[in-house]
mmCIF file of C-alpha atoms and ligand atoms in Angstrom:
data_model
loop_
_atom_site.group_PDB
_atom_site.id
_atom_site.type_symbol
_atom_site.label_atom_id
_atom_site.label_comp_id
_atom_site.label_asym_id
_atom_site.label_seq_id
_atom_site.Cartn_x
_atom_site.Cartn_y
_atom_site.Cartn_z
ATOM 1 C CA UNK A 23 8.210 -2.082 16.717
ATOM 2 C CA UNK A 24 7.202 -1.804 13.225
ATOM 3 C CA UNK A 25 5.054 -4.026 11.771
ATOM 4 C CA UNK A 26 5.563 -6.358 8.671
ATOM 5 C CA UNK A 27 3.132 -5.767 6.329
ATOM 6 C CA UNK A 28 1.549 -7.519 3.291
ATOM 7 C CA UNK A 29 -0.760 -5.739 0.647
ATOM 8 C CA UNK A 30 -2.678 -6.904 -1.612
ATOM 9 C CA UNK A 31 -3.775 -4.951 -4.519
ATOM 10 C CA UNK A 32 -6.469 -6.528 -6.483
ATOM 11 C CA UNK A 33 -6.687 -3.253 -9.131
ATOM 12 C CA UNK A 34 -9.441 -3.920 -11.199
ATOM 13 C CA UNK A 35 -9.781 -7.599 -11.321
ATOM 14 C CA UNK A 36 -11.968 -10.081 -10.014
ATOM 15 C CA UNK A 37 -15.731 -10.656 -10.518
ATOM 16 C CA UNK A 38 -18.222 -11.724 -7.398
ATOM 17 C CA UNK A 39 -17.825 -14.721 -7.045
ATOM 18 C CA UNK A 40 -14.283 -14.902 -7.786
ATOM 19 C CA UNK A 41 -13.595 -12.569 -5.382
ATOM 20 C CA UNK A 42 -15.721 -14.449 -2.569
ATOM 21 C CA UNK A 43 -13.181 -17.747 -3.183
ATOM 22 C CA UNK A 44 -10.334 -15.619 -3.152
ATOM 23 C CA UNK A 45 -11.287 -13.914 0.578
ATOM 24 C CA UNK A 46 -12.277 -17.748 1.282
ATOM 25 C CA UNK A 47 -9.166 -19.161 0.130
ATOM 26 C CA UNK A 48 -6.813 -16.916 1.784
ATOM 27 C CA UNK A 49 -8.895 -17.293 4.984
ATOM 28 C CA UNK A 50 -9.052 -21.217 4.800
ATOM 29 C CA UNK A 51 -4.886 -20.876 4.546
ATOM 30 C CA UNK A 52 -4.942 -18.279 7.202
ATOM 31 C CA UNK A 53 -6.850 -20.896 9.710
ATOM 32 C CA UNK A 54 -4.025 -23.438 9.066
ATOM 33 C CA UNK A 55 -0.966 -21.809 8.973
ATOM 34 C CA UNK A 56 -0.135 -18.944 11.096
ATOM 35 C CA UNK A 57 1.600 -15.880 9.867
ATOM 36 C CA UNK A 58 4.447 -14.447 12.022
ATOM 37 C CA UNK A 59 3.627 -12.535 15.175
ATOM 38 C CA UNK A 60 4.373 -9.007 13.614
ATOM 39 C CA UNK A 61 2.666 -9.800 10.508
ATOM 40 C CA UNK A 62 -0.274 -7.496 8.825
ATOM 41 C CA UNK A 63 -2.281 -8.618 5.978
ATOM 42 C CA UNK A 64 -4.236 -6.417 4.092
ATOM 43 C CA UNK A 65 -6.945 -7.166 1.429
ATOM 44 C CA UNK A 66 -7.844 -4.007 -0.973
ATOM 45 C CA UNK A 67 -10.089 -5.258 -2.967
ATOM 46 C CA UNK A 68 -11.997 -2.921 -5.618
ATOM 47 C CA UNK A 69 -14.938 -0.807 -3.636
ATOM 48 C CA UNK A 70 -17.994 -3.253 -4.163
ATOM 49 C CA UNK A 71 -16.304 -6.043 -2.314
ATOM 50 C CA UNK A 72 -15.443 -3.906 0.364
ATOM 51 C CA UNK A 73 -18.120 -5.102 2.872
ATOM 52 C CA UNK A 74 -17.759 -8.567 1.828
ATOM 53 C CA UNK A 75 -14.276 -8.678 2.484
ATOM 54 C CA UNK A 76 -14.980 -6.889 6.347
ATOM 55 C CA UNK A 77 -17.494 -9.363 7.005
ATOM 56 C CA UNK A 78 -15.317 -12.351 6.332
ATOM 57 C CA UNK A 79 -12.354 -10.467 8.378
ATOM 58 C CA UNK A 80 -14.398 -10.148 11.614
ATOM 59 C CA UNK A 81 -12.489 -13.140 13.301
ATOM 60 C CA UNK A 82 -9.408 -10.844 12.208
ATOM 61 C CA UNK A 83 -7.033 -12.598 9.991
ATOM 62 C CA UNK A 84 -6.520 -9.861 7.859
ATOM 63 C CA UNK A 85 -7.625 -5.799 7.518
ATOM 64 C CA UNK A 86 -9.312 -4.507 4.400
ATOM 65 C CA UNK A 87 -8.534 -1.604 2.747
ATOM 66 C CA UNK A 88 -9.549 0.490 -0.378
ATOM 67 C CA UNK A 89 -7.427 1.345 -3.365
ATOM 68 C CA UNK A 90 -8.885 4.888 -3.998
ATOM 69 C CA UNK A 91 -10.782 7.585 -1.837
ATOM 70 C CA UNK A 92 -12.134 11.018 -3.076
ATOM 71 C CA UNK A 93 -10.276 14.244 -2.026
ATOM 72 C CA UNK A 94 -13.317 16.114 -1.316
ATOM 73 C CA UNK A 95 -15.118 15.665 2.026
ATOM 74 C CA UNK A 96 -18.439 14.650 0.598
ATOM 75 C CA UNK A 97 -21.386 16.372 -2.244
ATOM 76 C CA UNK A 98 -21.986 16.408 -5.579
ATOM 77 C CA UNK A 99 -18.643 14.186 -7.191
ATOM 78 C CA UNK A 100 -21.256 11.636 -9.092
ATOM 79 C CA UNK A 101 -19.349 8.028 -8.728
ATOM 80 C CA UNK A 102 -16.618 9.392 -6.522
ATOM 81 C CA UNK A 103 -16.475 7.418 -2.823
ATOM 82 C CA UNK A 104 -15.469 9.463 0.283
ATOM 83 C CA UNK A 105 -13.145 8.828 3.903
ATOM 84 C CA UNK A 106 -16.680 9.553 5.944
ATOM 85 C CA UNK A 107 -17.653 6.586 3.557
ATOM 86 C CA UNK A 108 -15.190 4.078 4.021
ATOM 87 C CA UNK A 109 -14.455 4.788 7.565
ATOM 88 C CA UNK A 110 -18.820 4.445 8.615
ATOM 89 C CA UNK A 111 -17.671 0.918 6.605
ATOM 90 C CA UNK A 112 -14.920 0.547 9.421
ATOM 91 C CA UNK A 113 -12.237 0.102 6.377
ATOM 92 C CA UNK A 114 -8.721 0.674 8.078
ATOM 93 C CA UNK A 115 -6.400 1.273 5.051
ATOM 94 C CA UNK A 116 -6.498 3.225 2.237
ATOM 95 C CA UNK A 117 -3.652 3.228 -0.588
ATOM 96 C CA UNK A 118 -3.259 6.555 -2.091
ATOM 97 C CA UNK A 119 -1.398 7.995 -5.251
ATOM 98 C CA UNK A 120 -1.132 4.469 -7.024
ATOM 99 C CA UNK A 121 1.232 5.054 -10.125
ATOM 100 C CA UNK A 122 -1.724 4.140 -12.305
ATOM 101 C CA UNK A 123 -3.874 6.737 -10.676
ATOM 102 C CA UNK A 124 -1.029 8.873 -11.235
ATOM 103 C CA UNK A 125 -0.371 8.370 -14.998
ATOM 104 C CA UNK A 126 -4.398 7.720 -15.975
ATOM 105 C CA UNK A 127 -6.467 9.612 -13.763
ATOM 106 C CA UNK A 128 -4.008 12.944 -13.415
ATOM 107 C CA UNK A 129 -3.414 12.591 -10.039
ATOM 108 C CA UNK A 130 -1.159 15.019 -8.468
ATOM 109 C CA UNK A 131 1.373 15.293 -5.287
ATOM 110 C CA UNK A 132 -0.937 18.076 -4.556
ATOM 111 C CA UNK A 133 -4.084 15.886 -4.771
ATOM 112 C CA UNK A 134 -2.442 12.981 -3.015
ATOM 113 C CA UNK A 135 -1.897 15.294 -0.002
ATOM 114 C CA UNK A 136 -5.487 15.965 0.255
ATOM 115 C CA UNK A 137 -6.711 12.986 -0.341
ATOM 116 C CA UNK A 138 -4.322 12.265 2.930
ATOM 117 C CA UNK A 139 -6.102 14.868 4.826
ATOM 118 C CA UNK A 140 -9.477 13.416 4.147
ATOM 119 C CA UNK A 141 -8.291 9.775 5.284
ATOM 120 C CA UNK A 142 -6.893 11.106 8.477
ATOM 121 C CA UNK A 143 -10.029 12.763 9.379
ATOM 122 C CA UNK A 144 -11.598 9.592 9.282
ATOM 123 C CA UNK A 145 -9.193 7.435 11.111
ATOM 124 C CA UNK A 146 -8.206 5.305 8.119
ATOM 125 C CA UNK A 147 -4.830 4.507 7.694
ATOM 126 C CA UNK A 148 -3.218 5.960 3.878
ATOM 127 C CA UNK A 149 -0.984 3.495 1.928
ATOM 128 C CA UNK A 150 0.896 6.347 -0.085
ATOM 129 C CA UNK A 151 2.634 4.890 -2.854
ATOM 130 C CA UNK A 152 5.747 6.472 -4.324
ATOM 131 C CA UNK A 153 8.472 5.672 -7.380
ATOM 132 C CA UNK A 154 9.557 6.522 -10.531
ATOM 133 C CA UNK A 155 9.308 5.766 -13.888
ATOM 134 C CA UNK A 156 11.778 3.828 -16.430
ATOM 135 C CA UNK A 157 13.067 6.920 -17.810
ATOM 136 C CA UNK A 158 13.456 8.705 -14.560
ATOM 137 C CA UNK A 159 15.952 5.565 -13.395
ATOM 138 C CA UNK A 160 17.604 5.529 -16.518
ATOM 139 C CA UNK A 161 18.427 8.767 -15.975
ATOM 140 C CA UNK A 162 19.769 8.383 -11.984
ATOM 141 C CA UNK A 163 16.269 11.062 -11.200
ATOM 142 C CA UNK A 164 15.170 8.059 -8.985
ATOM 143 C CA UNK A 165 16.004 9.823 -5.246
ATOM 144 C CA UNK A 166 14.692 13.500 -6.908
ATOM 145 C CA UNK A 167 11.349 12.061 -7.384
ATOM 146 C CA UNK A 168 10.450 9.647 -4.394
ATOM 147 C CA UNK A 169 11.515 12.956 -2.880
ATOM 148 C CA UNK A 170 9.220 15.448 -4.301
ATOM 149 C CA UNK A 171 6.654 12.404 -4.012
ATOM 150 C CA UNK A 172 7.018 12.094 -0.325
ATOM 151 C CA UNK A 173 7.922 15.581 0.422
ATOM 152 C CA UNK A 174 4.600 17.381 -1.303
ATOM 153 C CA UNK A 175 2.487 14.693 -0.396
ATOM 154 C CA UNK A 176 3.214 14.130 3.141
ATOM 155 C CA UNK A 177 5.183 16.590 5.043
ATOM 156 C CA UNK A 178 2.488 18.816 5.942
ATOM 157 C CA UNK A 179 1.760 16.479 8.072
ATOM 158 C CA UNK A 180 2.549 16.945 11.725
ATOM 159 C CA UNK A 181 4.633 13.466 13.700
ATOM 160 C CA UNK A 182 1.840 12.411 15.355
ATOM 161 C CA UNK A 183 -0.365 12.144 11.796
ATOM 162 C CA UNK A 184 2.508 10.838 10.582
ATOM 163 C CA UNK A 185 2.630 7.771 12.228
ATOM 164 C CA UNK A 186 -0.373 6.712 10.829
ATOM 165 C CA UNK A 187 0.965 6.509 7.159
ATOM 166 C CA UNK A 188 2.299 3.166 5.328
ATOM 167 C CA UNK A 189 4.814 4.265 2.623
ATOM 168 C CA UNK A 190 4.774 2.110 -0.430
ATOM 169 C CA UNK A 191 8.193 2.389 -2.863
ATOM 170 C CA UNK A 192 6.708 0.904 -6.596
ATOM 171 C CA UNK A 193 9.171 1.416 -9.396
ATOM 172 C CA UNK A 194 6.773 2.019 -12.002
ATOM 173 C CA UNK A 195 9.282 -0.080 -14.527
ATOM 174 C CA UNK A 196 8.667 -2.985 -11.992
ATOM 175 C CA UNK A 197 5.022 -3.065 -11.921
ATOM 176 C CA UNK A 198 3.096 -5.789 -13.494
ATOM 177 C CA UNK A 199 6.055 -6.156 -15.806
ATOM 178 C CA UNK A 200 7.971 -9.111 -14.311
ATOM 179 C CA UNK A 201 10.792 -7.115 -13.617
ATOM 180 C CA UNK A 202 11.302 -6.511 -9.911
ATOM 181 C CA UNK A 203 13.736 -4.393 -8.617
ATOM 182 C CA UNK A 204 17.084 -6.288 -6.892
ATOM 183 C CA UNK A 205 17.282 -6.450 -2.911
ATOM 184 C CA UNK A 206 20.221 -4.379 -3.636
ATOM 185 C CA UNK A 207 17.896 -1.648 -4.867
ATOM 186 C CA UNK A 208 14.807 -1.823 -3.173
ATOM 187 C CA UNK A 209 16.925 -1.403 0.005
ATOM 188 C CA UNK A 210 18.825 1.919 -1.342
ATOM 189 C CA UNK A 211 16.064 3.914 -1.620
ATOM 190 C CA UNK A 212 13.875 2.636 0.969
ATOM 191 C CA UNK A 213 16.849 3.391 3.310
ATOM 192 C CA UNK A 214 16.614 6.723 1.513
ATOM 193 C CA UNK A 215 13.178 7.146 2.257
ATOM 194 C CA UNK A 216 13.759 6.172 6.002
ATOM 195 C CA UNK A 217 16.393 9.066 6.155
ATOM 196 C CA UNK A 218 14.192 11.456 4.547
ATOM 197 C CA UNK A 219 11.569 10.162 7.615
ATOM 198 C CA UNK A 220 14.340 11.249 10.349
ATOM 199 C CA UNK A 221 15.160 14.315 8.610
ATOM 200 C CA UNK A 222 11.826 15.772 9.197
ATOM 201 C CA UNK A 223 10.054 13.762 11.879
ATOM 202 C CA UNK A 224 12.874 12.379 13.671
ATOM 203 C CA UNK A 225 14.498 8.766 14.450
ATOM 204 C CA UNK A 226 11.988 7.541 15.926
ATOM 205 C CA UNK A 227 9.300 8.003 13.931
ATOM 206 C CA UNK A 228 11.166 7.064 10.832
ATOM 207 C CA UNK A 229 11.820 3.618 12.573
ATOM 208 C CA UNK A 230 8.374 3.010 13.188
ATOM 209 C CA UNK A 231 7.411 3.909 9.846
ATOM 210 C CA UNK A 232 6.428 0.833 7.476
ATOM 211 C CA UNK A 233 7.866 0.706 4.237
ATOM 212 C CA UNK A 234 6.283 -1.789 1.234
ATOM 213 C CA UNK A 235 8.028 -2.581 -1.820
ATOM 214 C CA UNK A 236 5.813 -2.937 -4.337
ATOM 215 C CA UNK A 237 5.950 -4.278 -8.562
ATOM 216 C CA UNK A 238 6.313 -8.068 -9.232
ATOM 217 C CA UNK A 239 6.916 -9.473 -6.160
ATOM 218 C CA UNK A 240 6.450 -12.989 -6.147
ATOM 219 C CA UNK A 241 6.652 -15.928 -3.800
ATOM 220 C CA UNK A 242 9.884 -16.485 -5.361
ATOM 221 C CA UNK A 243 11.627 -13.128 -4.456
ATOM 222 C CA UNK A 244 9.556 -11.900 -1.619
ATOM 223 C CA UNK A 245 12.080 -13.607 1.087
ATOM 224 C CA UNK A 246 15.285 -12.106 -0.225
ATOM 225 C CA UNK A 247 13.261 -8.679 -0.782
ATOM 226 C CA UNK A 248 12.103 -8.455 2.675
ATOM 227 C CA UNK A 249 15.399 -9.865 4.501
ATOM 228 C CA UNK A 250 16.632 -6.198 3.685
ATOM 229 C CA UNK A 251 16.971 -3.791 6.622
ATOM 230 C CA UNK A 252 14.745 -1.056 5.147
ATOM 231 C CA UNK A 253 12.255 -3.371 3.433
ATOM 232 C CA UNK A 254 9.147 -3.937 5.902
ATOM 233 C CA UNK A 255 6.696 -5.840 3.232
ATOM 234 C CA UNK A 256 4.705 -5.662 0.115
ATOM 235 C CA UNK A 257 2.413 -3.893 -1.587
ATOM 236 C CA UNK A 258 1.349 -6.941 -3.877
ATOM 237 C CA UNK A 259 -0.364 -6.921 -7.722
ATOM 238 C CA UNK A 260 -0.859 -10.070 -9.675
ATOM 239 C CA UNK A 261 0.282 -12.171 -7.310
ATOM 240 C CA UNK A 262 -2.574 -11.383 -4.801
ATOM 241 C CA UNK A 263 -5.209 -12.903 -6.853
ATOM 242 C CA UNK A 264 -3.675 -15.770 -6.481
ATOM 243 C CA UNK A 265 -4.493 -17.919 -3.324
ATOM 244 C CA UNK A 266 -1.695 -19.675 -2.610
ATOM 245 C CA UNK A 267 1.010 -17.104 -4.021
ATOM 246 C CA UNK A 268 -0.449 -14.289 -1.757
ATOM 247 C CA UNK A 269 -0.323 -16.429 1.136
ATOM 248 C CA UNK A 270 3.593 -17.719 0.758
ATOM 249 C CA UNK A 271 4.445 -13.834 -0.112
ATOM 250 C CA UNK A 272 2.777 -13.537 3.962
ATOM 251 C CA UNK A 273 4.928 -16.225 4.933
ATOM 252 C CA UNK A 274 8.111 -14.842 3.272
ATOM 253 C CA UNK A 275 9.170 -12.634 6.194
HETATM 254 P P1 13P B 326 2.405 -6.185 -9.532
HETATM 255 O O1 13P B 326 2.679 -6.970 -8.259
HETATM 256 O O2 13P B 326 1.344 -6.851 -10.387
HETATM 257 O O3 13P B 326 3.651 -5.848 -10.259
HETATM 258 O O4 13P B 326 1.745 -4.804 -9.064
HETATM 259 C C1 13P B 326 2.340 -4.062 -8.063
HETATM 260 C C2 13P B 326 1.407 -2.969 -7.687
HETATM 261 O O5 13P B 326 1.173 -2.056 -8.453
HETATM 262 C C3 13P B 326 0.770 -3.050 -6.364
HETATM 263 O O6 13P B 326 0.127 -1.860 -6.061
#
């Protein structure tokens, strides 16, 4: 069965210390109120407090993973950080292809597919992120582009490597913004996305496959978000830096 899964996406935020009570925080809520059987948090917290964040998850209450990994195997990439790296950290996720890596950083589908390649290598699991822009919606382009996203950045893949990816759907109009998308919507194209999966892979892997909504999910919206079919989680911004928030958005399913 596949799992439910809950993201969070700390981006660039957080100083030491903060980031120390916010692992402790989320662990002290963890130890008092379970989260459903088939729930998986994640922590991705930005690369320094990677080993932090492990430590604290030994007794398991949530994986860590990173928000960026080079697409080079390793050598001269001055401040770039590689899969060999992050897996000899035993880091288990990875997302990959963040809109904001997309739009600042010039990251391409072609890019994203290596960068997939690396992780794989190194047993870590890729968080791929895909969605479109305001303009793009506006203009009905929505399916075209989660489609070129998925399709050059994943299909090279063979079934079996396949199963190891966590597809995140983040309407890049919906991040960080307020605005989230509507159940109605969020379940459209991730059922879209799910087809595409049996298309090329098959039913079955398609049904295992995890897929994350992602831009301003809140405690407030998370439960009628995830109710849908096609809807398996969250892949979780501003609300994640937030104790109490992040935890009810694990509660939501
Ligand atoms: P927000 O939840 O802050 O909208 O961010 C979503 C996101 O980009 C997660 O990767």
């Amino acid at each position: 069965m596949r799992k439910n899964i809950v993201a969070g996406n700390w981006k660039m935020n957080k100083k030491f210390d903060e980031a120390d009570d916010l692992i402790n925080g989320i662990l002290t809520e963890l130890e008092e109120t379970e989260l459903g059987e088939n729930t998986l948090m994640i922590l991705c917290p930005p690369f320094p407090y990677l080993e932090m964040c492990s430590d604290y998850s030994n007794d398991s209450y949530f994986a860590v993973g990173a928000q960026n990994v080079n697409d080079n195997e390793r050598g001269a990439y001055t401040g770039e950080i590689s899969a060999e790296m992050l897996e000899s950290m035993e880091i288990e996720y990875c997302i990959v292809g963040h809109s904001e890596r997309r739009a600042y950083y010039g990251e391409t589908d072609a890019m994203i597919a290596r960068k997939v390649d690396r992780l794989l290598e190194h047993n870590i699991r890729p968080i791929v992120c895909c969605g479109e822009v305001l303009e793009e919606r506006e203009a009905n382009k929505q399916f075209d582009v989660v489609k070129r996203q998925i399709t050059d950045g994943l299909f090279h893949l063979s079934a079996e490597q396949f199963g190891q990816i966590v597809i995140a759907y983040e309407p890049v109009w919906a991040i960080g913004t307020g605005k989230t998308a509507t159940p109605a919507q969020a379940q459209e194209i991730h059922a879209f996305i799910r087809n595409l999966i049996a298309e090329k892979y098959g039913k079955q892997v398609a049904d295992e496959t995890s897929i994350l909504y992602g831009g301003s999910c809140k405690p407030s919206n998370a439960k009628e978000l995830f109710a849908n079919p096609d809807v398996d989680g969250g892949l979780i911004g501003g609300a994640s830096l937030q104790v109490e928030d992040f935890v009810n958005i694990a509660k939501a399913f």
